[in-house]
Short mmCIF file of C-alpha atoms and ligand atoms in Angstrom, two decimals:
data_model
loop_
_atom_site.label_atom_id
_atom_site.label_comp_id
_atom_site.label_asym_id
_atom_site.label_seq_id
_atom_site.Cartn_x
_atom_site.Cartn_y
_atom_site.Cartn_z
CA MET A 72 -69.82 -53.97 22.26
CA ASN A 73 -66.07 -53.93 22.46
CA ASN A 74 -65.38 -55.44 19.07
CA LEU A 75 -62.27 -54.27 17.28
CA ARG A 76 -62.33 -52.21 14.10
CA ILE A 77 -61.82 -54.41 11.07
CA ALA A 78 -60.63 -53.10 7.69
CA PRO A 79 -63.27 -53.40 4.92
CA ALA A 80 -60.94 -55.46 2.71
CA LEU A 81 -60.66 -58.07 5.47
CA LYS A 82 -64.42 -58.18 5.88
CA GLU A 83 -64.82 -58.90 2.18
CA VAL A 84 -62.34 -61.77 2.35
CA ALA A 85 -64.03 -63.12 5.50
CA ALA A 86 -67.43 -63.10 3.76
CA VAL A 87 -66.10 -65.60 1.21
CA PHE A 88 -65.04 -68.01 3.97
CA ASN A 89 -68.30 -67.62 5.86
CA HIS A 90 -70.33 -68.16 2.70
CA ALA A 91 -68.61 -71.55 2.34
CA GLY A 92 -69.48 -72.35 5.97
CA LYS A 93 -65.90 -71.86 7.25
CA GLU A 94 -64.49 -69.88 10.17
CA VAL A 95 -61.72 -67.36 9.70
CA TYR A 96 -59.70 -65.31 12.21
CA LEU A 97 -57.12 -62.59 12.12
CA VAL A 98 -54.04 -63.83 14.04
CA GLY A 99 -50.41 -62.96 14.83
CA GLY A 100 -48.81 -59.53 14.67
CA ALA A 101 -51.90 -57.77 13.29
CA VAL A 102 -53.93 -58.74 16.37
CA ARG A 103 -51.09 -57.55 18.56
CA ASP A 104 -51.19 -54.23 16.72
CA LEU A 105 -54.98 -53.96 17.07
CA MET A 106 -54.69 -54.55 20.82
CA LEU A 107 -52.01 -51.85 20.91
CA GLY A 108 -54.38 -49.52 19.10
CA ARG A 109 -52.22 -49.48 15.98
CA SER A 110 -53.17 -50.47 12.47
CA SER A 111 -51.31 -53.10 10.54
CA ALA A 112 -50.98 -53.77 6.83
CA ASP A 113 -49.56 -57.24 7.33
CA TRP A 114 -52.42 -59.70 7.68
CA ASP A 115 -52.23 -63.34 8.76
CA LEU A 116 -55.46 -65.34 8.86
CA ALA A 117 -56.24 -68.72 10.42
CA THR A 118 -59.13 -70.90 9.22
CA ASN A 119 -60.64 -74.35 9.52
CA ALA A 120 -60.76 -74.55 5.71
CA ARG A 121 -58.04 -76.73 4.17
CA PRO A 122 -55.49 -75.09 1.87
CA GLU A 123 -56.97 -76.77 -1.22
CA GLU A 124 -60.38 -75.38 -0.28
CA VAL A 125 -59.00 -71.86 0.15
CA MET A 126 -57.45 -72.19 -3.29
CA ARG A 127 -60.89 -72.92 -4.70
CA PHE A 128 -62.57 -69.99 -2.87
CA PHE A 129 -60.43 -67.27 -4.47
CA LYS A 130 -59.29 -66.47 -7.99
CA ARG A 131 -55.79 -65.36 -7.06
CA VAL A 132 -54.16 -67.66 -4.54
CA ILE A 133 -50.50 -68.62 -4.38
CA PRO A 134 -49.46 -71.83 -2.56
CA THR A 135 -46.65 -70.01 -0.72
CA GLY A 136 -46.12 -72.45 2.14
CA ILE A 137 -48.35 -75.35 1.30
CA LYS A 138 -46.36 -77.81 3.40
CA HIS A 139 -47.10 -75.69 6.47
CA GLY A 140 -50.73 -75.34 5.38
CA THR A 141 -50.25 -71.76 4.19
CA VAL A 142 -51.50 -70.07 1.03
CA THR A 143 -51.47 -66.39 0.08
CA ILE A 144 -54.54 -64.59 -1.21
CA ARG A 145 -54.06 -61.50 -3.34
CA HIS A 146 -56.94 -59.14 -2.67
CA LYS A 147 -57.13 -55.53 -3.83
CA GLY A 148 -53.40 -55.01 -3.77
CA SER A 149 -52.70 -56.66 -0.43
CA SER A 150 -51.29 -60.11 0.26
CA ILE A 151 -53.08 -62.04 2.94
CA GLU A 152 -51.51 -65.22 4.35
CA VAL A 153 -54.02 -67.89 5.25
CA THR A 154 -52.99 -70.88 7.37
CA THR A 155 -55.22 -73.79 8.28
CA PHE A 156 -55.54 -74.35 12.08
CA ARG A 157 -52.55 -76.39 13.21
CA THR A 158 -51.52 -78.14 16.38
CA GLU A 159 -47.78 -78.52 15.88
CA SER A 160 -45.32 -75.71 15.81
CA GLU A 161 -42.33 -76.06 13.54
CA TYR A 162 -39.33 -76.99 15.58
CA SER A 163 -36.14 -75.30 14.65
CA ASP A 164 -33.81 -78.17 15.45
CA SER A 165 -35.03 -80.21 12.49
CA ARG A 166 -37.34 -82.40 14.51
CA ARG A 167 -39.96 -81.09 12.18
CA PRO A 168 -43.12 -83.17 12.15
CA ASP A 169 -43.33 -84.98 8.78
CA GLU A 170 -46.95 -84.12 8.31
CA ILE A 171 -48.86 -81.12 9.52
CA GLN A 172 -51.41 -81.88 12.17
CA TYR A 173 -54.52 -79.86 11.48
CA ALA A 174 -56.48 -78.66 14.49
CA ALA A 175 -60.25 -78.50 14.75
CA ALA A 176 -60.61 -75.22 16.61
CA ILE A 177 -58.94 -71.82 16.84
CA GLU A 178 -58.20 -72.34 20.55
CA GLU A 179 -55.99 -75.30 19.75
CA ASP A 180 -54.19 -73.31 17.07
CA LEU A 181 -53.56 -70.46 19.50
CA SER A 182 -52.07 -72.82 22.10
CA ARG A 183 -49.04 -73.56 19.87
CA ARG A 184 -48.12 -69.87 19.56
CA ASP A 185 -45.21 -68.29 21.39
CA PHE A 186 -46.30 -65.32 23.52
CA THR A 187 -49.63 -64.34 25.06
CA MET A 188 -49.82 -61.20 22.93
CA ASN A 189 -49.30 -63.35 19.81
CA ALA A 190 -51.82 -65.98 20.88
CA ALA A 191 -54.99 -63.94 20.50
CA ALA A 192 -57.30 -64.01 17.50
CA VAL A 193 -60.00 -61.75 16.12
CA LYS A 194 -63.05 -63.48 14.68
CA LEU A 195 -63.97 -62.16 11.27
CA PRO A 196 -65.95 -60.36 10.14
CA GLU A 197 -67.43 -59.19 13.44
CA GLY A 198 -64.15 -58.39 15.21
CA LYS A 199 -64.68 -60.37 18.42
CA LEU A 200 -61.43 -60.85 20.37
CA ILE A 201 -60.53 -64.41 21.39
CA ASP A 202 -57.85 -64.07 24.03
CA PRO A 203 -57.43 -67.30 26.00
CA TYR A 204 -54.06 -66.32 27.53
CA ASN A 205 -54.91 -62.75 28.51
CA GLY A 206 -52.66 -61.22 25.91
CA GLN A 207 -54.52 -57.94 26.12
CA GLN A 208 -53.78 -57.67 29.82
CA ASP A 209 -50.07 -58.39 29.22
CA ILE A 210 -50.03 -55.70 26.57
CA ARG A 211 -51.52 -53.27 29.05
CA ARG A 212 -48.81 -54.26 31.53
CA ARG A 213 -46.22 -54.05 28.76
CA LEU A 214 -45.06 -57.63 29.31
CA ILE A 215 -43.90 -60.38 27.00
CA ARG A 216 -44.94 -63.71 28.47
CA CYS A 217 -44.73 -67.24 27.08
CA VAL A 218 -47.89 -69.24 26.47
CA GLY A 219 -47.63 -72.07 28.99
CA LYS A 220 -44.37 -73.01 30.71
CA ALA A 221 -41.56 -70.82 29.41
CA GLU A 222 -38.89 -73.48 29.89
CA GLU A 223 -40.81 -75.97 27.77
CA ARG A 224 -41.73 -73.48 25.08
CA PHE A 225 -38.12 -72.32 24.73
CA ALA A 226 -36.76 -75.88 24.74
CA GLU A 227 -39.23 -76.75 21.98
CA ASP A 228 -38.05 -73.91 19.75
CA GLY A 229 -34.80 -72.07 20.48
CA LEU A 230 -35.73 -69.17 18.22
CA ARG A 231 -38.34 -67.99 20.72
CA PRO A 232 -35.86 -66.29 23.12
CA MET A 233 -34.65 -64.19 20.18
CA ARG A 234 -38.25 -63.41 19.20
CA ALA A 235 -38.84 -62.24 22.77
CA VAL A 236 -35.76 -59.99 22.58
CA ARG A 237 -36.89 -58.56 19.25
CA LEU A 238 -40.43 -57.86 20.47
CA ALA A 239 -39.05 -56.20 23.61
CA ALA A 240 -36.95 -53.89 21.42
CA GLN A 241 -39.78 -53.15 18.98
CA LEU A 242 -42.40 -52.47 21.65
CA GLY A 243 -40.24 -51.26 24.53
CA PHE A 244 -41.77 -54.00 26.72
CA ASP A 245 -40.21 -56.05 29.51
CA LEU A 246 -39.97 -59.81 29.64
CA GLU A 247 -42.20 -61.26 32.32
CA GLU A 248 -40.10 -62.76 35.10
CA GLU A 249 -40.56 -66.46 34.39
CA THR A 250 -40.08 -65.89 30.66
CA LEU A 251 -36.88 -63.93 31.29
CA SER A 252 -35.40 -66.41 33.71
CA ALA A 253 -36.07 -69.35 31.36
CA ILE A 254 -33.73 -67.99 28.69
CA PRO A 255 -30.34 -68.97 30.23
CA GLY A 256 -31.50 -72.58 30.44
CA ALA A 257 -32.59 -72.57 26.81
CA LEU A 258 -29.32 -71.46 25.22
CA SER A 259 -28.52 -74.95 23.98
CA SER A 260 -31.72 -75.01 21.92
CA THR A 261 -31.06 -71.51 20.57
CA ALA A 262 -27.61 -72.75 19.52
CA LYS A 263 -29.29 -75.23 17.15
CA VAL A 264 -31.32 -72.64 15.28
CA ALA A 265 -30.30 -71.80 11.71
CA ALA A 266 -28.11 -68.68 11.49
CA GLU A 267 -30.49 -66.97 9.05
CA ARG A 268 -33.41 -67.20 11.45
CA ILE A 269 -31.34 -65.71 14.30
CA ARG A 270 -30.16 -63.00 11.93
CA ASP A 271 -33.72 -62.03 11.01
CA GLU A 272 -34.57 -61.42 14.68
CA LEU A 273 -31.26 -59.66 15.35
CA ASP A 274 -31.88 -57.51 12.31
CA LYS A 275 -35.37 -56.55 13.48
CA THR A 276 -33.91 -55.77 16.91
CA ILE A 277 -31.33 -53.42 15.42
CA ALA A 278 -33.92 -51.90 13.07
CA SER A 279 -36.26 -51.15 15.99
CA ASP A 280 -36.59 -47.81 17.79
CA SER A 281 -34.74 -49.18 20.79
CA PRO A 282 -32.10 -51.80 19.89
CA GLN A 283 -30.35 -51.38 23.24
CA THR A 284 -33.46 -52.71 25.04
CA GLY A 285 -33.06 -56.01 23.21
CA LEU A 286 -29.27 -56.12 23.45
CA VAL A 287 -29.34 -55.52 27.21
CA ILE A 288 -31.70 -58.49 27.63
CA MET A 289 -29.34 -60.52 25.47
CA GLU A 290 -26.44 -59.68 27.75
CA GLN A 291 -28.43 -60.33 30.89
CA THR A 292 -29.50 -63.81 29.73
CA GLY A 293 -26.31 -65.08 28.09
CA LEU A 294 -27.64 -64.74 24.53
CA LEU A 295 -25.09 -62.03 23.75
CA GLN A 296 -22.19 -64.17 24.91
CA MET A 297 -23.43 -66.99 22.67
CA ILE A 298 -24.50 -65.05 19.59
CA LEU A 299 -22.15 -62.05 19.60
CA PRO A 300 -19.20 -63.02 21.85
CA GLU A 301 -17.05 -60.38 20.11
CA LEU A 302 -19.36 -57.72 21.54
CA GLU A 303 -19.71 -59.29 24.95
CA THR A 304 -15.91 -59.18 25.32
CA CYS A 305 -16.18 -55.38 25.28
CA ARG A 306 -17.86 -55.44 28.71
CA GLY A 307 -15.56 -54.05 31.37
CA ILE A 308 -13.08 -52.60 28.87
CA GLU A 309 -12.77 -49.20 30.52
CA GLN A 310 -11.65 -46.23 28.45
CA LYS A 311 -11.68 -43.07 30.57
CA GLY A 312 -10.39 -39.85 29.05
CA TYR A 313 -13.21 -38.37 26.99
CA HIS A 314 -15.19 -41.55 27.45
CA ARG A 315 -17.65 -42.03 30.27
CA TYR A 316 -18.46 -45.66 29.46
CA ASP A 317 -16.82 -49.02 28.92
CA VAL A 318 -16.62 -50.23 25.32
CA LEU A 319 -19.84 -52.26 25.43
CA ASP A 320 -21.99 -49.48 26.88
CA HIS A 321 -20.39 -47.03 24.47
CA SER A 322 -21.34 -49.32 21.56
CA LEU A 323 -24.91 -49.77 22.84
CA LEU A 324 -25.34 -46.02 23.33
CA SER A 325 -23.97 -45.27 19.86
CA CYS A 326 -26.36 -47.76 18.31
CA ALA A 327 -29.24 -46.39 20.39
CA TYR A 328 -28.55 -42.88 19.11
CA ALA A 329 -28.39 -44.12 15.50
CA ALA A 330 -31.78 -45.77 16.00
CA LYS A 331 -33.27 -42.72 17.69
CA LYS A 332 -32.22 -40.60 14.71
CA GLY A 333 -33.59 -43.12 12.21
CA PHE A 334 -30.15 -43.73 10.65
CA SER A 335 -29.72 -46.57 8.14
CA GLN A 336 -29.38 -50.19 9.24
CA GLU A 337 -25.73 -50.14 8.11
CA VAL A 338 -24.94 -47.13 10.32
CA ARG A 339 -26.67 -48.80 13.26
CA MET A 340 -24.63 -51.95 12.77
CA ALA A 341 -21.40 -50.01 12.31
CA ALA A 342 -22.22 -48.08 15.51
CA LEU A 343 -22.60 -51.39 17.33
CA PHE A 344 -19.45 -52.99 15.90
CA HIS A 345 -17.07 -50.07 15.29
CA ASP A 346 -15.00 -50.63 18.44
CA LEU A 347 -14.90 -54.44 18.56
CA GLY A 348 -11.13 -54.28 18.09
CA LYS A 349 -10.53 -52.18 21.21
CA PRO A 350 -10.05 -55.06 23.66
CA LEU A 351 -7.29 -56.38 21.37
CA VAL A 352 -5.19 -53.22 21.20
CA ARG A 353 -5.69 -51.55 24.54
CA THR A 354 -2.43 -50.24 26.00
CA LEU A 355 -1.74 -48.12 29.07
CA GLY A 356 -0.13 -44.90 27.96
CA GLU A 357 2.56 -42.96 29.86
CA ASP A 358 0.00 -40.63 31.37
CA GLU A 359 -1.88 -43.60 32.84
CA THR A 360 -4.70 -43.41 30.31
CA TRP A 361 -5.74 -46.15 27.92
CA THR A 362 -4.95 -45.89 24.24
CA PHE A 363 -6.46 -47.90 21.39
CA TYR A 364 -4.25 -47.18 18.39
CA ASN A 365 -5.48 -48.65 15.13
CA HIS A 366 -8.40 -50.38 16.79
CA GLU A 367 -10.57 -49.75 13.71
CA LYS A 368 -8.29 -52.05 11.70
CA LYS A 369 -8.94 -54.86 14.22
CA SER A 370 -12.67 -54.11 14.36
CA VAL A 371 -13.10 -54.77 10.64
CA PRO A 372 -12.27 -58.50 10.59
CA LEU A 373 -14.24 -59.09 13.81
CA ALA A 374 -17.33 -57.43 12.37
CA GLU A 375 -16.80 -59.31 9.13
CA GLY A 376 -16.70 -62.59 11.04
CA ILE A 377 -20.05 -61.82 12.67
CA MET A 378 -21.72 -60.76 9.46
CA ARG A 379 -20.50 -63.77 7.48
CA ARG A 380 -21.53 -66.11 10.31
CA PHE A 381 -25.07 -64.77 10.09
CA ARG A 382 -25.05 -64.70 6.29
CA TYR A 383 -25.70 -61.02 5.88
CA PRO A 384 -25.97 -59.99 2.23
CA ASN A 385 -22.56 -58.99 0.84
CA ALA A 386 -23.65 -55.45 0.01
CA VAL A 387 -24.71 -54.82 3.61
CA THR A 388 -21.53 -56.37 5.02
CA GLU A 389 -19.31 -54.36 2.71
CA LYS A 390 -20.89 -51.06 3.62
CA VAL A 391 -20.72 -51.76 7.37
CA LEU A 392 -17.04 -52.72 7.06
CA ARG A 393 -16.22 -49.59 5.05
CA LEU A 394 -17.92 -47.45 7.68
CA ILE A 395 -16.02 -49.13 10.51
CA ALA A 396 -12.70 -48.84 8.66
CA ALA A 397 -13.28 -45.11 8.08
CA HIS A 398 -14.78 -44.15 11.44
CA MET A 399 -11.61 -42.61 12.93
CA PHE A 400 -11.36 -39.83 10.34
CA ARG A 401 -10.35 -36.41 11.55
CA TYR A 402 -10.37 -33.06 9.84
CA GLU A 403 -8.31 -29.96 10.35
CA GLU A 404 -9.03 -26.57 8.87
CA THR A 405 -5.45 -26.29 7.67
CA TRP A 406 -6.01 -29.15 5.19
CA LYS A 407 -5.32 -28.19 1.60
CA ASP A 408 -7.90 -28.99 -1.06
CA ASN A 409 -5.79 -31.96 -2.15
CA ALA A 410 -6.04 -33.49 1.28
CA ILE A 411 -9.81 -33.10 1.13
CA ARG A 412 -9.90 -34.73 -2.30
CA ARG A 413 -7.79 -37.63 -1.09
CA PHE A 414 -10.11 -38.13 1.84
CA ILE A 415 -13.15 -38.20 -0.45
CA ILE A 416 -11.55 -40.75 -2.74
CA ARG A 417 -10.25 -42.96 0.00
CA THR A 418 -13.61 -42.99 1.77
CA GLY A 419 -15.81 -43.00 -1.31
CA GLU A 420 -18.16 -40.10 -1.94
CA ASP A 421 -21.18 -42.39 -1.64
CA LEU A 422 -20.26 -43.27 1.95
CA LEU A 423 -19.87 -39.76 3.34
CA PRO A 424 -23.42 -39.02 4.58
CA GLU A 425 -23.53 -42.27 6.51
CA LEU A 426 -19.98 -41.86 7.80
CA PHE A 427 -20.98 -38.50 9.27
CA ASN A 428 -24.04 -40.10 10.84
CA LEU A 429 -21.78 -42.74 12.34
CA ARG A 430 -19.56 -40.01 13.76
CA MET A 431 -22.60 -38.40 15.40
CA ALA A 432 -23.56 -41.74 16.92
CA ASP A 433 -20.00 -42.37 18.09
CA THR A 434 -19.85 -38.96 19.74
CA ALA A 435 -23.24 -39.48 21.39
CA GLY A 436 -21.99 -42.76 22.85
CA THR A 437 -18.81 -41.17 24.17
CA ALA A 438 -20.20 -38.36 26.29
CA GLY A 439 -23.67 -39.74 26.83
CA ILE A 440 -25.30 -36.57 25.55
CA ASP A 441 -26.58 -35.68 22.10
CA PRO A 442 -23.79 -34.19 19.98
CA ASP A 443 -23.89 -30.76 18.44
CA PRO A 444 -24.92 -31.33 14.80
CA ALA A 445 -22.96 -28.21 13.83
CA ALA A 446 -19.66 -29.84 14.79
CA LEU A 447 -19.25 -31.46 11.38
CA LEU A 448 -20.45 -28.48 9.37
CA PRO A 449 -17.05 -26.93 8.54
CA PHE A 450 -15.80 -30.26 7.14
CA LYS A 451 -19.01 -30.85 5.20
CA LYS A 452 -18.80 -27.37 3.70
CA ARG A 453 -15.19 -27.89 2.62
CA ILE A 454 -16.14 -31.18 0.98
CA GLU A 455 -19.00 -29.54 -0.88
CA THR A 456 -16.77 -26.75 -2.11
CA VAL A 457 -14.05 -29.12 -3.27
CA LEU A 458 -16.56 -31.40 -4.99
CA ALA A 459 -18.09 -28.44 -6.77
CA LYS A 460 -14.82 -27.25 -8.24
CA SER A 461 -13.01 -30.48 -9.10
CA SER A 462 -13.86 -32.62 -12.06
CA ALA A 463 -11.16 -35.31 -12.01
CA LEU A 464 -12.48 -37.13 -9.00
CA SER A 465 -13.64 -40.42 -10.40
CA LEU A 466 -11.89 -43.45 -11.85
CA LYS A 467 -13.32 -42.78 -15.28
CA ASP A 468 -11.28 -39.60 -15.45
CA LEU A 469 -8.01 -41.52 -15.18
CA ALA A 470 -5.84 -41.85 -18.28
CA VAL A 471 -5.73 -45.64 -17.75
CA ASN A 472 -8.39 -48.25 -17.03
CA GLY A 473 -8.63 -51.73 -15.52
CA ASN A 474 -7.80 -53.47 -18.80
CA ASP A 475 -4.60 -51.46 -19.11
CA LEU A 476 -3.59 -52.59 -15.64
CA MET A 477 -4.28 -56.26 -16.32
CA ALA A 478 -2.27 -55.95 -19.53
CA ILE A 479 0.79 -55.00 -17.49
CA GLY A 480 0.29 -57.89 -15.09
CA VAL A 481 -1.98 -56.66 -12.27
CA LYS A 482 -3.94 -59.66 -11.07
CA PRO A 483 -7.60 -59.51 -12.17
CA GLY A 484 -10.09 -59.05 -9.34
CA LYS A 485 -10.02 -56.66 -6.45
CA TYR A 486 -6.33 -55.68 -6.97
CA VAL A 487 -7.24 -53.86 -10.15
CA GLY A 488 -9.63 -51.68 -8.16
CA ILE A 489 -7.09 -51.07 -5.41
CA VAL A 490 -4.36 -50.02 -7.81
CA LEU A 491 -6.77 -47.78 -9.76
CA LYS A 492 -7.72 -46.04 -6.55
CA GLU A 493 -4.09 -45.49 -5.64
CA LEU A 494 -3.50 -44.00 -9.09
CA LEU A 495 -6.44 -41.69 -8.59
CA GLU A 496 -5.04 -40.50 -5.28
CA THR A 497 -1.74 -39.86 -7.00
CA VAL A 498 -3.40 -37.83 -9.73
CA VAL A 499 -5.37 -35.84 -7.20
CA ASP A 500 -2.11 -34.90 -5.56
CA ASP A 501 -0.49 -34.02 -8.83
CA PRO A 502 -2.77 -33.67 -11.86
CA ARG A 503 0.25 -33.57 -14.22
CA LEU A 504 0.68 -37.30 -13.69
CA ASN A 505 -2.63 -38.08 -15.38
CA ASN A 506 -1.01 -39.38 -18.51
CA ARG A 507 -1.08 -42.93 -19.77
CA LYS A 508 2.63 -43.58 -19.87
CA LYS A 509 3.35 -42.10 -16.46
CA LEU A 510 0.44 -43.86 -14.80
CA LEU A 511 1.37 -47.26 -16.22
CA HIS A 512 4.84 -46.78 -14.90
CA ILE A 513 3.53 -45.94 -11.43
CA ALA A 514 1.13 -48.86 -11.59
CA GLU A 515 3.95 -51.26 -12.38
CA THR A 516 5.85 -50.04 -9.36
CA ILE A 517 2.86 -50.36 -7.04
CA ASN A 518 2.12 -53.81 -8.39
CA ARG A 519 5.68 -55.03 -8.03
CA GLU A 520 6.04 -53.73 -4.51
CA ARG A 521 2.77 -54.89 -3.04
CA TYR A 522 0.58 -57.20 -4.97
CA GLU A 523 2.74 -59.66 -6.85
P1 LIG B 645 -44.06 -59.41 12.55
O1 LIG B 645 -44.79 -59.99 11.39
O2 LIG B 645 -44.44 -58.04 12.94
O3 LIG B 645 -42.59 -59.60 12.47
P2 LIG B 645 -45.40 -61.53 13.97
O4 LIG B 645 -45.72 -61.77 15.40
O5 LIG B 645 -46.54 -61.47 13.01
O6 LIG B 645 -44.50 -60.24 13.88
P3 LIG B 645 -44.49 -63.70 12.39
O7 LIG B 645 -43.13 -64.29 12.28
O8 LIG B 645 -45.13 -63.09 11.20
O9 LIG B 645 -44.40 -62.64 13.56
O10 LIG B 645 -45.42 -64.83 12.99
C1 LIG B 645 -46.84 -64.74 13.02
C2 LIG B 645 -47.38 -65.44 14.27
O11 LIG B 645 -47.02 -66.82 14.26
C3 LIG B 645 -46.84 -64.91 15.60
O12 LIG B 645 -47.55 -63.77 16.05
C4 LIG B 645 -47.02 -66.09 16.50
O13 LIG B 645 -48.38 -66.23 16.89
C5 LIG B 645 -46.71 -67.26 15.57
N1 LIG B 645 -45.29 -67.65 15.62
C6 LIG B 645 -44.29 -67.20 14.81
N2 LIG B 645 -43.13 -67.77 15.11
C7 LIG B 645 -43.38 -68.60 16.13
C8 LIG B 645 -42.58 -69.51 16.91
N3 LIG B 645 -41.26 -69.64 16.68
N4 LIG B 645 -43.19 -70.23 17.87
C9 LIG B 645 -44.52 -70.10 18.11
N5 LIG B 645 -45.31 -69.27 17.43
C10 LIG B 645 -44.77 -68.54 16.46
MG1 LIG B 646 -46.40 -61.31 10.82
#
């Protein structure tokens, strides 16, 4: 017998279906994981029972996607999505079928799925693999291959090329030749897909162990040019000097290192976008080398444009932009404590660990070898020492607050924060100025000069 190992909780759920005379199969990513020899906690089931029947079979069922024929069973702490066999896929260009077409058999349901490795099912409870498109063989060969004709499947749903990219990054697989070469012809259907759906795949690509694998396929097929033209423009921007790579390869390598080290999603994104401004500011210096003065200031709005376009949550966008804006920091041992304090305030204490991770990634992408983690130690130690001895480092220690500033005419909103931060920097430089009257006077000057 070469049946797959099925979790007991799934067998219990399957018994309920079978008792009612219905078939039920494990499908989707969990089957892919089983074939890869991995376990999965995310279970999708397919059945010939109708959603309203499934709702009667179980006590705790939520009609999560009833118009797609999907309900969610809560069983012993896990959520199990159950979808009735369907024939139609959902098209992403709004040619959505008005009514779902239910299919009679699992084979028909599998034929609408995207890739061979995603189009296998495991019959429950016994664990028999149903694999009409030889998904298992493609997994062995480490290939992502469309079910049926790639051109047609991509034209039908333009999200699929991005799903292929994401799976390649997650699994470290290649795209089978026909699947790969069908992507350039499918760009116009990908262009119609909702930004959020593209973002989810891009996000999973960047969150994977090997984002560069996906991004390289994107470049090769024209997806990068369409989805992230700001990044594609960095191809061929040579840097020389310390750098071994052009700006695009440098960005990919930085992001790859951040992923390899398990750094946060924000650091990975900042690593990918931190040099977007370089093509805009590149100048040939007197010694015949390229310079990129102030490129980080140009990178910020470009990265912001990308992240707004794909509707990233504001908190994520803000952190990525702060990291990019701060990435050119430098430290010298001759710095006085005040200079260290100013740096901490300007950057934000909360951002420092990730900013240092970004620096590691940036360095890795410059030389092409892993950086020495000890390089940042002297700076980190100084920061720790300064933080340990200084108390007046936060806004709440200032002799004035936001209301005081608005009372003297600072516009409510982000300006209040900006002026407060400037006051804090002033006080750090000279603690004697931390007095209400003096600070209000300084605030008035700042406000008059810059923000009125
Ligand atoms: P994961 O859940 O790990 O992100 P997954 O393969 O389970 O990966 P889901 O988005 O949960 O991805 O989709 C479940 C299954 O539904 C897929 O394995 C595939 O069979 C099918 N599927 C999802 N999206 C599409 C699509 N755009 N076209 C065709 N089939 C799809
Ligand atoms: Mg899934």
